[in-house]
């Protein structure tokens, strides 16, 4: 099982979600010459969400981001700066099928205030 979680910042809630480079290995493979891959993740209510992960066309680092589908997910869950999102990749042992889960966690509004004032999380 591979996963990553992130406390959301302003750009994450308005435009795109920056994804750790290490999570790229967990996504479906990019087609030759492609700079984007689409995958589906199911939320806690069983609703399927389609996301597109894109990487830079040039540069030293791929800098992956979730674009297509991401803002709709944020709006649907009413996510704000300071809230947390978690992506989980699972493999069914019996069938070897891959599935993805996405979880949104609302944080206390005091953490949101801390982020607004200090620009970073008080947690490592």
mmCIF file with all atom_site columns, C-alpha atoms in Angstrom:
data_model
loop_
_atom_site.group_PDB
_atom_site.id
_atom_site.type_symbol
_atom_site.label_atom_id
_atom_site.label_alt_id
_atom_site.label_comp_id
_atom_site.label_asym_id
_atom_site.label_entity_id
_atom_site.label_seq_id
_atom_site.pdbx_PDB_ins_code
_atom_site.Cartn_x
_atom_site.Cartn_y
_atom_site.Cartn_z
_atom_site.occupancy
_atom_site.B_iso_or_equiv
_atom_site.pdbx_formal_charge
_atom_site.auth_seq_id
_atom_site.auth_comp_id
_atom_site.auth_asym_id
_atom_site.auth_atom_id
_atom_site.pdbx_PDB_model_num
ATOM 1   C CA . UNK A 1 1   ? 0.000   0.000   0.000   1.00 0.00 ? 1   UNK A CA 1
ATOM 2   C CA . UNK A 1 2   ? 1.385   3.390   -0.993  1.00 0.00 ? 2   UNK A CA 1
ATOM 3   C CA . UNK A 1 3   ? 0.007   6.663   0.234   1.00 0.00 ? 3   UNK A CA 1
ATOM 4   C CA . UNK A 1 4   ? 0.639   10.329  0.735   1.00 0.00 ? 4   UNK A CA 1
ATOM 5   C CA . UNK A 1 5   ? -1.117  13.045  2.662   1.00 0.00 ? 5   UNK A CA 1
ATOM 6   C CA . UNK A 1 6   ? -0.868  16.790  2.554   1.00 0.00 ? 6   UNK A CA 1
ATOM 7   C CA . UNK A 1 7   ? -2.141  19.775  4.494   1.00 0.00 ? 7   UNK A CA 1
ATOM 8   C CA . UNK A 1 8   ? -3.658  22.039  1.873   1.00 0.00 ? 8   UNK A CA 1
ATOM 9   C CA . UNK A 1 9   ? -2.286  25.465  1.014   1.00 0.00 ? 9   UNK A CA 1
ATOM 10  C CA . UNK A 1 10  ? -3.974  28.222  -0.958  1.00 0.00 ? 10  UNK A CA 1
ATOM 11  C CA . UNK A 1 11  ? -2.766  27.000  -4.374  1.00 0.00 ? 11  UNK A CA 1
ATOM 12  C CA . UNK A 1 12  ? -3.911  23.467  -3.490  1.00 0.00 ? 12  UNK A CA 1
ATOM 13  C CA . UNK A 1 13  ? -7.456  24.699  -2.853  1.00 0.00 ? 13  UNK A CA 1
ATOM 14  C CA . UNK A 1 14  ? -7.718  27.062  -5.829  1.00 0.00 ? 14  UNK A CA 1
ATOM 15  C CA . UNK A 1 15  ? -5.777  25.550  -8.754  1.00 0.00 ? 15  UNK A CA 1
ATOM 16  C CA . UNK A 1 16  ? -3.924  22.251  -8.360  1.00 0.00 ? 16  UNK A CA 1
ATOM 17  C CA . UNK A 1 17  ? -2.490  19.840  -5.816  1.00 0.00 ? 17  UNK A CA 1
ATOM 18  C CA . UNK A 1 18  ? 1.274   19.388  -5.731  1.00 0.00 ? 18  UNK A CA 1
ATOM 19  C CA . UNK A 1 19  ? 2.071   15.680  -5.433  1.00 0.00 ? 19  UNK A CA 1
ATOM 20  C CA . UNK A 1 20  ? 5.264   14.204  -3.938  1.00 0.00 ? 20  UNK A CA 1
ATOM 21  C CA . UNK A 1 21  ? 7.581   12.819  -6.627  1.00 0.00 ? 21  UNK A CA 1
ATOM 22  C CA . UNK A 1 22  ? 7.710   9.473   -4.788  1.00 0.00 ? 22  UNK A CA 1
ATOM 23  C CA . UNK A 1 23  ? 3.954   9.017   -5.352  1.00 0.00 ? 23  UNK A CA 1
ATOM 24  C CA . UNK A 1 24  ? 4.484   8.987   -9.145  1.00 0.00 ? 24  UNK A CA 1
ATOM 25  C CA . UNK A 1 25  ? 5.658   5.369   -8.851  1.00 0.00 ? 25  UNK A CA 1
ATOM 26  C CA . UNK A 1 26  ? 2.237   4.499   -7.421  1.00 0.00 ? 26  UNK A CA 1
ATOM 27  C CA . UNK A 1 27  ? 0.268   5.928   -10.329 1.00 0.00 ? 27  UNK A CA 1
ATOM 28  C CA . UNK A 1 28  ? -0.544  4.162   -13.587 1.00 0.00 ? 28  UNK A CA 1
ATOM 29  C CA . UNK A 1 29  ? 2.373   4.451   -16.041 1.00 0.00 ? 29  UNK A CA 1
ATOM 30  C CA . UNK A 1 30  ? 2.625   7.491   -18.288 1.00 0.00 ? 30  UNK A CA 1
ATOM 31  C CA . UNK A 1 31  ? 2.347   6.604   -21.979 1.00 0.00 ? 31  UNK A CA 1
ATOM 32  C CA . UNK A 1 32  ? 5.507   7.176   -24.001 1.00 0.00 ? 32  UNK A CA 1
ATOM 33  C CA . UNK A 1 33  ? 5.887   10.902  -24.660 1.00 0.00 ? 33  UNK A CA 1
ATOM 34  C CA . UNK A 1 34  ? 2.925   11.806  -22.441 1.00 0.00 ? 34  UNK A CA 1
ATOM 35  C CA . UNK A 1 35  ? 3.150   14.286  -19.606 1.00 0.00 ? 35  UNK A CA 1
ATOM 36  C CA . UNK A 1 36  ? -0.147  13.338  -17.961 1.00 0.00 ? 36  UNK A CA 1
ATOM 37  C CA . UNK A 1 37  ? -1.925  10.264  -16.657 1.00 0.00 ? 37  UNK A CA 1
ATOM 38  C CA . UNK A 1 38  ? -5.539  9.891   -15.553 1.00 0.00 ? 38  UNK A CA 1
ATOM 39  C CA . UNK A 1 39  ? -6.631  7.739   -12.620 1.00 0.00 ? 39  UNK A CA 1
ATOM 40  C CA . UNK A 1 40  ? -9.768  7.205   -10.573 1.00 0.00 ? 40  UNK A CA 1
ATOM 41  C CA . UNK A 1 41  ? -9.985  7.397   -6.775  1.00 0.00 ? 41  UNK A CA 1
ATOM 42  C CA . UNK A 1 42  ? -12.960 6.584   -4.574  1.00 0.00 ? 42  UNK A CA 1
ATOM 43  C CA . UNK A 1 43  ? -13.882 8.788   -1.613  1.00 0.00 ? 43  UNK A CA 1
ATOM 44  C CA . UNK A 1 44  ? -15.209 7.713   1.789   1.00 0.00 ? 44  UNK A CA 1
ATOM 45  C CA . UNK A 1 45  ? -18.793 7.645   0.438   1.00 0.00 ? 45  UNK A CA 1
ATOM 46  C CA . UNK A 1 46  ? -17.883 5.434   -2.508  1.00 0.00 ? 46  UNK A CA 1
ATOM 47  C CA . UNK A 1 47  ? -18.046 8.238   -5.086  1.00 0.00 ? 47  UNK A CA 1
ATOM 48  C CA . UNK A 1 48  ? -15.498 7.884   -7.871  1.00 0.00 ? 48  UNK A CA 1
ATOM 49  C CA . UNK A 1 49  ? -13.377 10.911  -8.784  1.00 0.00 ? 49  UNK A CA 1
ATOM 50  C CA . UNK A 1 50  ? -11.253 11.132  -11.918 1.00 0.00 ? 50  UNK A CA 1
ATOM 51  C CA . UNK A 1 51  ? -7.984  13.039  -11.534 1.00 0.00 ? 51  UNK A CA 1
ATOM 52  C CA . UNK A 1 52  ? -5.228  13.897  -13.966 1.00 0.00 ? 52  UNK A CA 1
ATOM 53  C CA . UNK A 1 53  ? -1.642  13.954  -12.757 1.00 0.00 ? 53  UNK A CA 1
ATOM 54  C CA . UNK A 1 54  ? 0.632   16.091  -14.935 1.00 0.00 ? 54  UNK A CA 1
ATOM 55  C CA . UNK A 1 55  ? 4.383   16.539  -14.904 1.00 0.00 ? 55  UNK A CA 1
ATOM 56  C CA . UNK A 1 56  ? 6.580   19.257  -16.383 1.00 0.00 ? 56  UNK A CA 1
ATOM 57  C CA . UNK A 1 57  ? 7.587   18.810  -19.993 1.00 0.00 ? 57  UNK A CA 1
ATOM 58  C CA . UNK A 1 58  ? 11.096  19.995  -19.249 1.00 0.00 ? 58  UNK A CA 1
ATOM 59  C CA . UNK A 1 59  ? 13.308  20.816  -16.332 1.00 0.00 ? 59  UNK A CA 1
ATOM 60  C CA . UNK A 1 60  ? 15.352  18.826  -13.896 1.00 0.00 ? 60  UNK A CA 1
ATOM 61  C CA . UNK A 1 61  ? 12.439  17.628  -11.733 1.00 0.00 ? 61  UNK A CA 1
ATOM 62  C CA . UNK A 1 62  ? 9.027   16.356  -12.909 1.00 0.00 ? 62  UNK A CA 1
ATOM 63  C CA . UNK A 1 63  ? 7.094   18.459  -10.309 1.00 0.00 ? 63  UNK A CA 1
ATOM 64  C CA . UNK A 1 64  ? 3.855   16.411  -10.424 1.00 0.00 ? 64  UNK A CA 1
ATOM 65  C CA . UNK A 1 65  ? 0.485   18.091  -9.847  1.00 0.00 ? 65  UNK A CA 1
ATOM 66  C CA . UNK A 1 66  ? -3.132  16.973  -9.877  1.00 0.00 ? 66  UNK A CA 1
ATOM 67  C CA . UNK A 1 67  ? -5.089  19.185  -12.218 1.00 0.00 ? 67  UNK A CA 1
ATOM 68  C CA . UNK A 1 68  ? -8.210  17.907  -13.951 1.00 0.00 ? 68  UNK A CA 1
ATOM 69  C CA . UNK A 1 69  ? -10.843 16.862  -11.427 1.00 0.00 ? 69  UNK A CA 1
ATOM 70  C CA . UNK A 1 70  ? -9.002  18.283  -8.445  1.00 0.00 ? 70  UNK A CA 1
ATOM 71  C CA . UNK A 1 71  ? -10.812 21.644  -8.045  1.00 0.00 ? 71  UNK A CA 1
ATOM 72  C CA . UNK A 1 72  ? -14.211 19.923  -8.392  1.00 0.00 ? 72  UNK A CA 1
ATOM 73  C CA . UNK A 1 73  ? -13.213 17.561  -5.562  1.00 0.00 ? 73  UNK A CA 1
ATOM 74  C CA . UNK A 1 74  ? -12.091 20.498  -3.374  1.00 0.00 ? 74  UNK A CA 1
ATOM 75  C CA . UNK A 1 75  ? -15.368 22.361  -3.964  1.00 0.00 ? 75  UNK A CA 1
ATOM 76  C CA . UNK A 1 76  ? -17.495 19.263  -3.378  1.00 0.00 ? 76  UNK A CA 1
ATOM 77  C CA . UNK A 1 77  ? -15.800 18.590  -0.039  1.00 0.00 ? 77  UNK A CA 1
ATOM 78  C CA . UNK A 1 78  ? -15.715 22.302  0.863   1.00 0.00 ? 78  UNK A CA 1
ATOM 79  C CA . UNK A 1 79  ? -11.993 22.006  1.567   1.00 0.00 ? 79  UNK A CA 1
ATOM 80  C CA . UNK A 1 80  ? -10.065 25.009  2.798   1.00 0.00 ? 80  UNK A CA 1
ATOM 81  C CA . UNK A 1 81  ? -6.491  25.958  3.586   1.00 0.00 ? 81  UNK A CA 1
ATOM 82  C CA . UNK A 1 82  ? -5.324  23.795  6.487   1.00 0.00 ? 82  UNK A CA 1
ATOM 83  C CA . UNK A 1 83  ? -7.521  20.810  5.675   1.00 0.00 ? 83  UNK A CA 1
ATOM 84  C CA . UNK A 1 84  ? -5.814  17.532  4.870   1.00 0.00 ? 84  UNK A CA 1
ATOM 85  C CA . UNK A 1 85  ? -6.111  15.197  1.910   1.00 0.00 ? 85  UNK A CA 1
ATOM 86  C CA . UNK A 1 86  ? -4.838  11.631  1.713   1.00 0.00 ? 86  UNK A CA 1
ATOM 87  C CA . UNK A 1 87  ? -4.394  9.397   -1.354  1.00 0.00 ? 87  UNK A CA 1
ATOM 88  C CA . UNK A 1 88  ? -4.018  5.655   -0.860  1.00 0.00 ? 88  UNK A CA 1
ATOM 89  C CA . UNK A 1 89  ? -3.118  3.011   -3.439  1.00 0.00 ? 89  UNK A CA 1
ATOM 90  C CA . UNK A 1 90  ? -4.289  -0.534  -2.724  1.00 0.00 ? 90  UNK A CA 1
ATOM 91  C CA . UNK A 1 91  ? -3.673  -3.827  -4.465  1.00 0.00 ? 91  UNK A CA 1
ATOM 92  C CA . UNK A 1 92  ? -6.232  -6.614  -4.143  1.00 0.00 ? 92  UNK A CA 1
ATOM 93  C CA . UNK A 1 93  ? -4.218  -9.679  -3.144  1.00 0.00 ? 93  UNK A CA 1
ATOM 94  C CA . UNK A 1 94  ? -6.622  -12.109 -4.802  1.00 0.00 ? 94  UNK A CA 1
ATOM 95  C CA . UNK A 1 95  ? -6.963  -10.347 -8.157  1.00 0.00 ? 95  UNK A CA 1
ATOM 96  C CA . UNK A 1 96  ? -3.904  -8.023  -8.179  1.00 0.00 ? 96  UNK A CA 1
ATOM 97  C CA . UNK A 1 97  ? -6.280  -5.207  -9.194  1.00 0.00 ? 97  UNK A CA 1
ATOM 98  C CA . UNK A 1 98  ? -5.125  -1.704  -8.254  1.00 0.00 ? 98  UNK A CA 1
ATOM 99  C CA . UNK A 1 99  ? -7.482  0.827   -6.696  1.00 0.00 ? 99  UNK A CA 1
ATOM 100 C CA . UNK A 1 100 ? -7.055  4.311   -5.279  1.00 0.00 ? 100 UNK A CA 1
ATOM 101 C CA . UNK A 1 101 ? -8.816  5.953   -2.340  1.00 0.00 ? 101 UNK A CA 1
ATOM 102 C CA . UNK A 1 102 ? -8.980  9.661   -1.576  1.00 0.00 ? 102 UNK A CA 1
ATOM 103 C CA . UNK A 1 103 ? -9.843  10.991  1.865   1.00 0.00 ? 103 UNK A CA 1
ATOM 104 C CA . UNK A 1 104 ? -10.544 14.573  2.905   1.00 0.00 ? 104 UNK A CA 1
ATOM 105 C CA . UNK A 1 105 ? -10.087 15.553  6.538   1.00 0.00 ? 105 UNK A CA 1
ATOM 106 C CA . UNK A 1 106 ? -11.298 18.876  7.879   1.00 0.00 ? 106 UNK A CA 1
ATOM 107 C CA . UNK A 1 107 ? -8.866  20.488  10.304  1.00 0.00 ? 107 UNK A CA 1
ATOM 108 C CA . UNK A 1 108 ? -9.657  22.765  13.188  1.00 0.00 ? 108 UNK A CA 1
ATOM 109 C CA . UNK A 1 109 ? -10.059 26.367  12.181  1.00 0.00 ? 109 UNK A CA 1
ATOM 110 C CA . UNK A 1 110 ? -7.297  27.348  14.657  1.00 0.00 ? 110 UNK A CA 1
ATOM 111 C CA . UNK A 1 111 ? -4.835  25.483  12.413  1.00 0.00 ? 111 UNK A CA 1
ATOM 112 C CA . UNK A 1 112 ? -6.190  27.401  9.428   1.00 0.00 ? 112 UNK A CA 1
ATOM 113 C CA . UNK A 1 113 ? -5.557  30.658  11.283  1.00 0.00 ? 113 UNK A CA 1
ATOM 114 C CA . UNK A 1 114 ? -1.996  29.537  12.097  1.00 0.00 ? 114 UNK A CA 1
ATOM 115 C CA . UNK A 1 115 ? -1.361  28.768  8.418   1.00 0.00 ? 115 UNK A CA 1
ATOM 116 C CA . UNK A 1 116 ? -2.760  32.131  7.358   1.00 0.00 ? 116 UNK A CA 1
ATOM 117 C CA . UNK A 1 117 ? -0.525  33.989  9.812   1.00 0.00 ? 117 UNK A CA 1
ATOM 118 C CA . UNK A 1 118 ? 2.664   31.904  9.603   1.00 0.00 ? 118 UNK A CA 1
ATOM 119 C CA . UNK A 1 119 ? 2.429   30.267  6.171   1.00 0.00 ? 119 UNK A CA 1
ATOM 120 C CA . UNK A 1 120 ? 3.413   26.823  7.438   1.00 0.00 ? 120 UNK A CA 1
ATOM 121 C CA . UNK A 1 121 ? 2.079   24.034  9.586   1.00 0.00 ? 121 UNK A CA 1
ATOM 122 C CA . UNK A 1 122 ? 3.153   23.849  13.229  1.00 0.00 ? 122 UNK A CA 1
ATOM 123 C CA . UNK A 1 123 ? 3.512   20.081  12.680  1.00 0.00 ? 123 UNK A CA 1
ATOM 124 C CA . UNK A 1 124 ? 6.538   18.439  11.010  1.00 0.00 ? 124 UNK A CA 1
#
